[in-house]
Amino acid sequence: MAKFLAELLGCTLPSKGASPMFESKSHSRVGLKSSTKQKTTIFSTLASDKSLSDCKKEQQWKPVYSSLAPVCFASPLIEKPVGKESMPQTPPFSAMFDSSGYNRNLYQSAEDSCGGLYYHDNNLLSGSLEALIQHLVPNVDYYPDRTYIFTFLLSSRLFMHPYELMAKVCHLCVEHQRLSDPDSDKNQMRKIAPKILQLLTEWTETFPYDFRDERMMRNLKDLAHRIASGEEQTYRKNVQQMMQCLIRKLAALSQYEEVLAKISSTSTDRLTVLKTKPQSIQRDIITVCSDPYTLAQQLTHIELERLNYIGPEEFVQAFVQKDPLDNDKSCYSERKKTRNLEAYVEWFNRLSYLVATEICMPVKKKHRARMIEYFIDVARECFNIGNFNSLMAIISGMNMSPVSRLKKTWAKVKTAKFDILEHQMDPSSNFYNYRTALRGAAQRSLTAHSSREKIVIPFFSLLIKDIYFLNEGCANRLPNGHVNFEKFWELAKQVSEFMTWKQVECPFERDRKILQYLLTVPVFSEDALYLASYESEGPENHIEKDRWKSLRSSLLGRV
């Protein structure tokens, strides 16, 4: 994980001559501005004891990667009052938002005002961890706002294990409901039981991966059994539905991870395959899929499937650090479960290398030029669909040094469309053009009349950077020891927007043959790409000549 974060956060984003996710090491062709090279001091010296309000006021809220500084607080939240809520049903994630922003107003009861929670203008800003836990648990007269549930369940893992939180919640629920007391008022039980069940449903539906922990599942089953053991038949049915839904999600996750492991275990360097079984790779991407629009649609299938399996907690667990007030030294080693997030980043790298491989493979110059124009059309269609991650991966692959140095090939390419795409993904001004396009796609998604219009697939590495710098920009705790909940509202806002996007179903028809090729065909390593590039268009200087000789010797066994 440390290596993964160093690569992801320590990199500049794709520039001419750069390998995907790594800094540029060579010359560039034209256009795309690269960020200033920085040392890998990714944990920059940011305010360690400041609230979010303090961070907004001071200019030092800028990470060392100034060109990549996320626009976390670009526009103020437009707040709207929320009154005391009745028992809610679980709505889709988009219902947590509207065009005005994230709802962080909560009903402030008398108990909250004197129970360790601090409000300003009826907005919860901070509180002790214990008070925040109390605020999560419903009682006869209160059910927490859904935005609070999501925000606290997301951020609480920075302070304690999910299973520890579940144990506390179970204890408080039993205490409130008094299920263990045979003399408890049955009317009180009827009022509180559905609220407890709803809270558990919210948790299992939004953070199902928490329940891969046996301790979590044990506590859940215990509390669910208490609810189901009542007289109401409806409760038993609802408990069964909740448990069945959770089990299905966990089973689907296990199956998905098995598929990823199988793909990873069978991956082979393309050069090795060419040397041992040259007849096994006689096709290229155009042979498999001649229509760039169809390929863009199949790429969108892969993107949405992989996005769907990323849990919201993975964004927090990727950057979790030891809480100084936590005495359990081992508690964070178990929590860094980000395999699905990492698999998605690996997919970006694979697609970039696949693009570069397909361009460098053809022997003839006109075939390489045709391949470049093909991928330009694929990238343009990705942009139109709203698939910005595949778009950037394709641009990244075409900007790798082994591809960008093919000057004779590029001279035969009509680059006008490519220049437009590069302009849209230009990293200058903190990716202003891309962020504008992303907002447009997000707005289109909100007013969509078709499934296709709902698609928003962000440039994922930049999304992670934004969330990382938001997390690092302000302290988790205030000087008085309170949890800085104002910060976590902002964190939840960004993650929740992603949750809305990832739940979109892909409207395009699946093509198994194309998908199989994209996911499993061997690709060149970086060295093999350079060798193929030198074989296509010879070295231009002594440095390139020396490297060519070295690569021929090491990879082909000849000088």
XYZ file of C-alpha atoms in Angstrom:
559
model
C 0.000 0.000 0.000
C 2.802 2.428 0.791
C 4.338 1.822 -2.624
C 0.956 2.240 -4.252
C 0.361 5.598 -2.566
C 3.859 6.818 -3.355
C 3.337 6.025 -7.019
C -0.135 7.477 -7.133
C 0.379 10.627 -5.098
C 4.004 11.247 -5.963
C 3.456 11.326 -9.686
C 2.742 14.102 -12.102
C -0.164 13.353 -14.379
C 0.277 12.166 -17.943
C 2.512 14.444 -19.952
C 4.289 13.985 -23.227
C 6.859 11.229 -22.968
C 5.617 10.005 -19.600
C 4.723 6.504 -18.579
C 1.304 6.181 -16.974
C 1.308 7.213 -13.302
C 5.010 8.065 -13.375
C 6.938 11.250 -14.019
C 8.180 12.117 -17.456
C 11.697 10.902 -18.149
C 12.070 11.906 -21.768
C 11.292 14.430 -24.467
C 7.777 15.422 -25.457
C 6.057 15.790 -28.776
C 3.851 18.873 -28.425
C 1.244 20.470 -26.304
C 0.243 18.975 -22.990
C 1.875 20.836 -20.137
C 3.385 18.715 -17.435
C 3.528 19.621 -13.792
C 6.708 20.809 -12.156
C 8.683 17.878 -10.819
C 8.478 17.566 -7.059
C 10.245 15.418 -4.536
C 8.067 12.742 -3.038
C 7.289 14.671 0.131
C 3.648 13.741 -0.226
C 2.858 14.279 3.433
C 3.417 18.019 3.158
C 3.562 20.286 6.165
C -0.046 21.269 6.472
C -1.896 22.605 9.479
C -2.037 19.861 12.074
C -4.404 21.472 14.546
C -6.645 23.662 12.438
C -10.340 23.371 11.818
C -11.721 23.486 8.304
C -12.653 27.133 8.726
C -9.053 28.001 9.613
C -7.806 26.121 6.570
C -10.119 28.018 4.284
C -8.778 31.330 5.540
C -5.080 30.611 5.184
C -3.084 30.374 1.994
C -0.927 27.590 3.373
C -3.765 25.190 2.554
C -1.912 24.289 -0.629
C -0.138 20.981 -1.088
C 3.379 20.839 -2.470
C 1.909 19.835 -5.811
C 0.480 23.282 -6.449
C -0.516 22.473 -10.008
C -2.572 19.568 -8.719
C -4.125 21.318 -5.734
C -7.710 20.091 -5.496
C -10.566 22.530 -5.665
C -12.085 21.228 -2.457
C -13.684 24.436 -1.279
C -14.288 26.177 -4.577
C -17.916 26.950 -3.824
C -19.694 27.301 -0.482
C -22.320 24.795 0.489
C -25.840 26.097 0.155
C -27.495 24.857 3.264
C -31.129 24.043 3.746
C -32.927 23.394 7.028
C -33.962 19.893 7.897
C -36.520 19.253 10.522
C -36.972 16.286 12.778
C -37.193 13.250 10.521
C -39.718 10.471 10.605
C -38.622 6.914 9.994
C -37.026 6.997 6.502
C -36.815 4.385 3.798
C -33.409 3.901 2.206
C -33.395 6.135 -0.893
C -30.897 5.948 -3.773
C -27.669 7.828 -3.218
C -28.654 10.640 -5.545
C -31.434 11.507 -3.103
C -28.808 12.599 -0.592
C -27.963 15.521 -2.842
C -29.447 18.204 -4.965
C -27.855 20.756 -7.248
C -27.262 23.097 -4.325
C -24.849 20.798 -2.525
C -24.526 18.371 0.330
C -27.019 18.525 3.136
C -25.215 18.850 6.445
C -27.909 20.504 8.532
C -29.145 18.308 11.323
C -31.973 18.557 13.759
C -30.481 19.709 17.025
C -32.212 18.202 20.019
C -31.838 19.459 23.565
C -29.712 16.453 24.391
C -27.279 17.224 21.558
C -26.742 20.812 22.612
C -25.337 19.727 25.946
C -24.052 16.275 25.082
C -20.600 16.920 23.721
C -21.627 18.140 20.229
C -20.853 21.621 18.977
C -23.140 23.405 16.497
C -22.950 26.686 14.650
C -26.027 28.005 12.855
C -27.639 24.614 13.476
C -24.764 22.827 11.691
C -22.823 20.125 13.471
C -19.146 21.147 13.403
C -17.442 18.983 16.021
C -17.954 16.706 18.955
C -16.416 14.077 21.142
C -16.229 10.640 19.597
C -18.584 9.204 22.196
C -21.148 11.954 21.582
C -20.990 11.378 17.840
C -21.613 7.666 18.386
C -24.593 8.490 20.586
C -25.857 10.787 17.816
C -25.748 7.874 15.360
C -28.050 5.636 17.391
C -31.821 6.195 17.078
C -34.237 6.321 19.970
C -38.001 6.561 20.275
C -38.100 10.241 19.271
C -35.085 10.504 16.999
C -33.572 9.031 13.842
C -30.300 10.446 12.468
C -30.255 12.228 9.132
C -29.043 9.908 6.364
C -26.210 12.263 5.474
C -24.983 12.066 9.057
C -25.118 8.258 9.006
C -23.034 8.097 5.839
C -20.547 10.749 6.987
C -19.953 9.212 10.385
C -19.715 5.620 9.168
C -17.236 6.781 6.514
C -15.026 8.863 8.807
C -15.270 6.888 12.063
C -12.762 4.309 10.774
C -10.096 6.987 11.166
C -10.589 6.621 14.931
C -11.759 3.093 15.564
C -12.361 -0.273 13.921
C -15.787 -0.714 12.304
C -16.335 -3.753 14.534
C -15.638 -1.608 17.617
C -18.193 0.926 16.434
C -20.702 -1.844 15.746
C -20.223 -3.200 19.264
C -20.909 0.239 20.745
C -23.942 0.734 18.512
C -25.337 -2.658 19.501
C -24.877 -1.839 23.163
C -26.628 1.507 22.822
C -29.434 0.039 20.721
C -30.134 -2.652 23.293
C -30.001 -0.031 25.998
C -32.448 2.243 24.165
C -34.799 -0.504 23.106
C -34.500 -2.541 26.292
C -35.064 -5.679 24.275
C -33.491 -7.719 27.025
C -36.044 -6.484 29.573
C -39.263 -8.503 29.463
C -41.080 -5.738 31.320
C -40.279 -3.080 28.723
C -43.168 -1.232 27.153
C -44.247 -2.990 23.923
C -45.264 0.272 22.307
C -41.794 1.634 22.922
C -40.360 -1.481 21.338
C -42.544 -1.110 18.266
C -41.325 2.455 17.817
C -37.602 1.826 18.235
C -37.193 -1.589 16.547
C -37.850 -0.418 12.965
C -35.446 2.484 13.447
C -32.668 0.191 14.623
C -33.394 -2.105 11.700
C -33.248 0.858 9.329
C -29.861 1.932 10.707
C -28.493 -1.582 10.212
C -29.919 -1.624 6.679
C -28.222 1.695 5.897
C -24.915 0.298 7.140
C -25.116 -3.043 5.326
C -26.204 -1.457 2.039
C -23.663 1.383 1.994
C -20.661 -0.271 3.660
C -21.212 -4.010 3.040
C -17.470 -4.769 2.988
C -17.267 -3.944 6.694
C -19.154 -7.184 7.297
C -16.447 -9.400 5.879
C -15.101 -9.155 9.418
C -16.542 -12.023 11.451
C -16.798 -9.786 14.504
C -19.007 -7.356 12.563
C -21.221 -10.134 11.279
C -21.535 -11.652 14.739
C -22.731 -8.369 16.266
C -25.090 -7.767 13.349
C -26.673 -11.200 13.676
C -27.052 -10.762 17.415
C -28.874 -7.443 17.134
C -30.915 -8.608 14.154
C -31.997 -11.679 16.132
C -33.189 -9.465 18.976
C -35.295 -7.451 16.547
C -36.664 -10.511 14.744
C -37.579 -12.235 18.009
C -40.322 -9.700 18.641
C -43.984 -10.223 17.920
C -44.028 -8.291 14.647
C -43.829 -10.679 11.680
C -42.765 -7.776 9.444
C -39.557 -7.334 11.409
C -38.520 -10.934 10.803
C -39.151 -10.587 7.091
C -37.189 -7.330 6.890
C -34.291 -8.790 8.858
C -34.165 -11.779 6.509
C -34.179 -9.478 3.464
C -31.371 -7.372 4.922
C -29.204 -10.401 5.665
C -29.858 -12.005 2.276
C -28.987 -8.792 0.452
C -25.749 -8.461 2.424
C -24.741 -12.073 1.753
C -25.378 -11.600 -1.983
C -23.175 -8.515 -2.070
C -20.334 -10.232 -0.240
C -20.598 -13.275 -2.492
C -20.476 -11.057 -5.593
C -17.402 -9.306 -4.205
C -15.623 -12.601 -3.583
C -16.425 -13.764 -7.095
C -15.157 -10.483 -8.570
C -11.905 -10.714 -6.631
C -11.408 -14.284 -7.833
C -11.773 -13.101 -11.438
C -9.244 -10.305 -10.850
C -6.808 -12.772 -9.293
C -7.208 -15.125 -12.245
C -6.574 -12.336 -14.755
C -3.542 -11.168 -12.787
C -2.070 -14.656 -12.517
C -2.299 -15.262 -16.271
C -0.891 -11.889 -17.343
C 2.277 -12.192 -19.405
C 4.611 -9.739 -21.038
C 3.795 -9.560 -24.752
C 7.424 -9.807 -25.827
C 7.792 -13.091 -23.960
C 4.728 -14.443 -25.738
C 6.022 -13.286 -29.118
C 9.334 -15.049 -28.565
C 7.823 -18.329 -27.361
C 4.471 -18.503 -29.190
C 4.424 -15.878 -31.947
C 1.422 -17.481 -33.611
C -0.725 -16.850 -30.495
C -0.771 -13.076 -31.083
C -1.692 -12.503 -34.688
C -4.450 -9.971 -34.076
C -4.484 -6.334 -33.080
C -7.275 -4.274 -31.532
C -8.595 -3.099 -34.916
C -8.935 -6.708 -36.053
C -10.934 -7.504 -32.933
C -13.034 -4.297 -33.013
C -12.879 -2.141 -36.110
C -15.395 0.399 -34.792
C -13.882 2.911 -32.312
C -17.335 3.774 -30.953
C -17.946 0.159 -30.014
C -14.554 -0.056 -28.308
C -15.331 3.071 -26.276
C -18.565 1.451 -25.146
C -16.776 -1.752 -24.107
C -14.207 0.279 -22.184
C -17.112 1.934 -20.388
C -18.401 -1.527 -19.432
C -15.080 -2.330 -17.761
C -14.873 1.055 -16.041
C -18.369 0.892 -14.564
C -17.980 -2.706 -13.429
C -14.744 -1.962 -11.606
C -16.067 1.279 -10.161
C -19.086 -0.563 -8.820
C -16.935 -2.791 -6.608
C -15.019 0.063 -4.947
C -16.414 0.620 -1.466
C -16.658 4.220 -0.198
C -14.554 3.283 2.824
C -11.591 2.445 0.563
C -10.988 6.146 -0.068
C -10.530 6.708 3.666
C -8.653 3.464 4.325
C -6.152 4.289 1.580
C -4.966 7.265 3.606
C -5.693 6.162 7.156
C -3.001 6.914 9.722
C -2.556 6.200 13.369
C -4.802 8.286 15.581
C -2.557 9.623 18.379
C -5.369 9.111 20.889
C -5.687 5.432 19.961
C -3.635 3.099 22.159
C -4.160 0.017 19.971
C -0.941 -0.048 17.944
C -2.099 -2.811 15.643
C -5.527 -1.499 14.811
C -4.667 0.162 11.519
C -2.821 -2.736 9.941
C -6.087 -4.589 9.334
C -7.988 -1.634 7.995
C -6.055 -0.831 4.859
C -8.254 -2.944 2.642
C -8.156 -1.116 -0.664
C -7.719 -3.933 -3.158
C -10.598 -2.840 -5.384
C -9.362 0.727 -5.518
C -5.872 -0.487 -6.388
C -7.254 -2.858 -9.034
C -8.974 0.083 -10.686
C -5.760 2.113 -10.794
C -3.975 -0.934 -12.223
C -6.629 -1.080 -14.947
C -5.787 2.525 -15.899
C -2.125 1.576 -16.238
C -2.950 -1.537 -18.232
C -5.088 0.425 -20.692
C -2.317 2.989 -21.159
C 0.247 0.264 -21.871
C -2.198 -1.532 -24.164
C -2.615 1.632 -26.244
C 1.154 2.114 -26.463
C 1.664 -1.575 -27.338
C -0.907 -1.514 -30.123
C 0.744 1.581 -31.630
C 4.325 0.300 -31.395
C 3.580 -3.220 -32.670
C 2.958 -2.628 -36.410
C 6.030 -2.791 -38.608
C 4.733 -0.403 -41.245
C 4.520 3.314 -40.593
C 1.069 3.692 -42.178
C -0.318 0.977 -39.926
C 1.040 2.725 -36.832
C -0.489 6.021 -38.023
C -3.839 4.302 -38.586
C -3.674 2.843 -35.065
C -3.029 6.295 -33.588
C -6.002 7.776 -35.453
C -8.124 4.846 -34.318
C -7.355 5.504 -30.654
C -7.991 9.231 -31.145
C -11.506 8.338 -32.288
C -11.929 5.969 -29.330
C -10.808 8.709 -26.933
C -13.187 11.231 -28.489
C -16.111 8.850 -28.054
C -15.064 8.216 -24.425
C -15.246 11.972 -23.886
C -18.731 12.128 -25.408
C -19.917 9.241 -23.233
C -18.504 10.841 -20.058
C -15.819 8.184 -19.590
C -12.972 10.480 -18.573
C -10.855 7.735 -17.009
C -10.480 5.744 -20.232
C -9.980 9.015 -22.100
C -7.035 9.966 -19.900
C -5.595 6.448 -20.023
C -5.606 6.565 -23.827
C -4.011 10.019 -23.902
C -1.447 8.811 -21.365
C -0.564 5.812 -23.533
C -0.187 7.946 -26.638
C 2.064 10.341 -24.746
C 4.481 7.692 -23.484
C 8.010 8.259 -24.754
C 8.163 5.128 -26.966
C 5.099 6.449 -28.823
C 5.771 10.177 -28.786
C 9.269 9.727 -30.263
C 7.841 8.169 -33.457
C 8.084 11.445 -35.373
C 7.747 9.932 -38.857
C 4.608 8.121 -37.752
C 3.063 11.199 -36.165
C 3.795 13.191 -39.324
C 1.219 11.011 -41.107
C -1.447 11.542 -38.426
C -4.156 14.185 -38.535
C -3.743 15.461 -34.996
C -6.400 18.189 -34.864
C -8.868 15.987 -32.935
C -6.119 14.794 -30.615
C -5.048 18.344 -29.827
C -8.629 19.151 -28.824
C -8.743 16.176 -26.481
C -5.405 17.139 -24.945
C -6.725 20.632 -24.385
C -9.718 19.213 -22.511
C -7.422 17.188 -20.232
C -4.725 19.872 -19.870
C -3.412 19.756 -16.265
C -2.757 23.503 -16.131
C -4.848 25.624 -13.736
C -5.553 22.520 -11.677
C -7.184 20.698 -14.591
C -9.636 23.544 -15.084
C -10.849 22.355 -18.496
C -11.372 18.811 -17.301
C -13.178 19.930 -14.159
C -15.471 22.094 -16.269
C -16.261 19.140 -18.520
C -16.807 16.908 -15.472
C -19.296 19.391 -14.005
C -21.108 19.418 -17.336
C -21.298 15.619 -17.372
C -22.485 15.584 -13.755
C -25.209 18.099 -14.551
C -26.255 16.076 -17.593
C -26.466 13.009 -15.352
C -28.801 14.783 -12.916
C -31.255 15.702 -15.682
C -30.732 12.548 -17.770
C -33.542 11.146 -19.883
C -31.613 7.982 -20.786
C -29.149 5.599 -19.158
C -26.396 6.770 -21.476
C -26.746 10.379 -20.284
C -26.295 9.250 -16.667
C -22.717 8.033 -17.183
C -20.024 9.973 -15.312
C -16.672 8.218 -14.934
C -14.143 10.638 -13.414
C -10.407 10.680 -14.004
C -9.833 8.460 -10.998
C -6.272 9.351 -10.055
C -7.208 13.013 -9.793
C -10.263 12.148 -7.703
C -8.026 10.258 -5.280
C -5.607 13.185 -5.127
C -8.457 15.576 -4.338
C -9.697 13.358 -1.518
C -6.159 12.814 -0.250
C -5.372 16.514 -0.034
C -8.723 17.226 1.569
C -7.909 14.590 4.190
C -4.392 15.921 4.741
C -5.365 19.602 4.635
C -6.936 19.774 8.069
C -6.625 17.841 11.301
C -9.004 15.032 12.222
C -9.186 16.392 15.761
C -9.330 19.912 17.118
C -7.070 21.105 19.955
C -9.792 20.290 22.504
C -9.826 16.663 21.350
C -13.126 16.926 19.499
C -13.535 15.253 16.126
C -13.356 17.894 13.382
C -16.679 16.966 11.836
C -16.811 19.976 9.532
C -13.926 18.403 7.629
C -15.749 15.100 7.345
C -18.840 16.732 5.847
C -16.616 17.838 2.969
C -14.972 14.421 2.669
C -18.362 12.694 2.576
C -19.590 15.115 -0.064
C -16.856 14.095 -2.495
C -17.123 10.380 -1.800
C -20.920 10.437 -1.997
C -20.829 12.060 -5.411
C -18.648 9.194 -6.565
C -21.130 6.735 -5.019
C -23.880 8.191 -7.192
C -21.797 7.839 -10.358
C -20.664 4.280 -9.709
C -24.196 2.941 -9.373
C -25.112 3.719 -12.982
C -25.780 0.614 -15.070
C -23.971 0.463 -18.383
C -26.537 0.807 -21.202
C -24.336 -0.664 -23.933
C -24.485 -4.244 -25.128
C -21.586 -6.381 -23.942
C -19.217 -7.920 -26.478
C -17.388 -10.791 -24.786
C -14.767 -11.096 -27.497
C -13.737 -7.443 -27.199
C -13.854 -7.475 -23.406
C -11.733 -10.605 -23.284
C -9.131 -8.985 -25.518
C -9.001 -5.757 -23.500
C -8.637 -7.573 -20.187
C -6.282 -10.417 -21.069
C -4.190 -9.723 -24.162
C -0.508 -9.435 -23.180
C 1.013 -5.936 -23.311
C 4.600 -4.768 -23.629
C 6.608 -3.772 -20.589
C 8.222 -0.328 -20.667
C 11.535 -1.756 -21.890
C 9.794 -3.805 -24.575
C 7.950 -0.678 -25.718
C 11.235 1.182 -26.131
C 12.717 -1.712 -28.063
C 9.717 -1.878 -30.401
C 9.886 1.874 -30.860
C 13.602 1.803 -31.771
C 12.988 -1.093 -34.158
C 10.269 0.936 -35.892
C 12.133 4.246 -36.035
C 15.838 4.022 -35.289
C 17.673 5.781 -32.457
C 18.364 9.489 -33.002
C 21.362 10.012 -30.727
C 24.092 8.126 -28.896
C 22.020 7.738 -25.737
C 19.201 6.082 -27.650
C 21.655 3.909 -29.586
C 23.259 2.657 -26.383
C 19.881 1.922 -24.869
C 18.743 0.120 -28.027
C 21.799 -2.145 -27.937
C 21.274 -2.844 -24.262
C 17.596 -3.705 -24.786
C 18.321 -5.979 -27.750
C 20.902 -7.804 -25.667
C 18.749 -8.171 -22.552
C 15.375 -8.804 -24.184
C 16.250 -10.571 -27.410
C 19.593 -12.093 -26.506
C 21.368 -10.475 -29.421
C 23.420 -7.344 -30.101
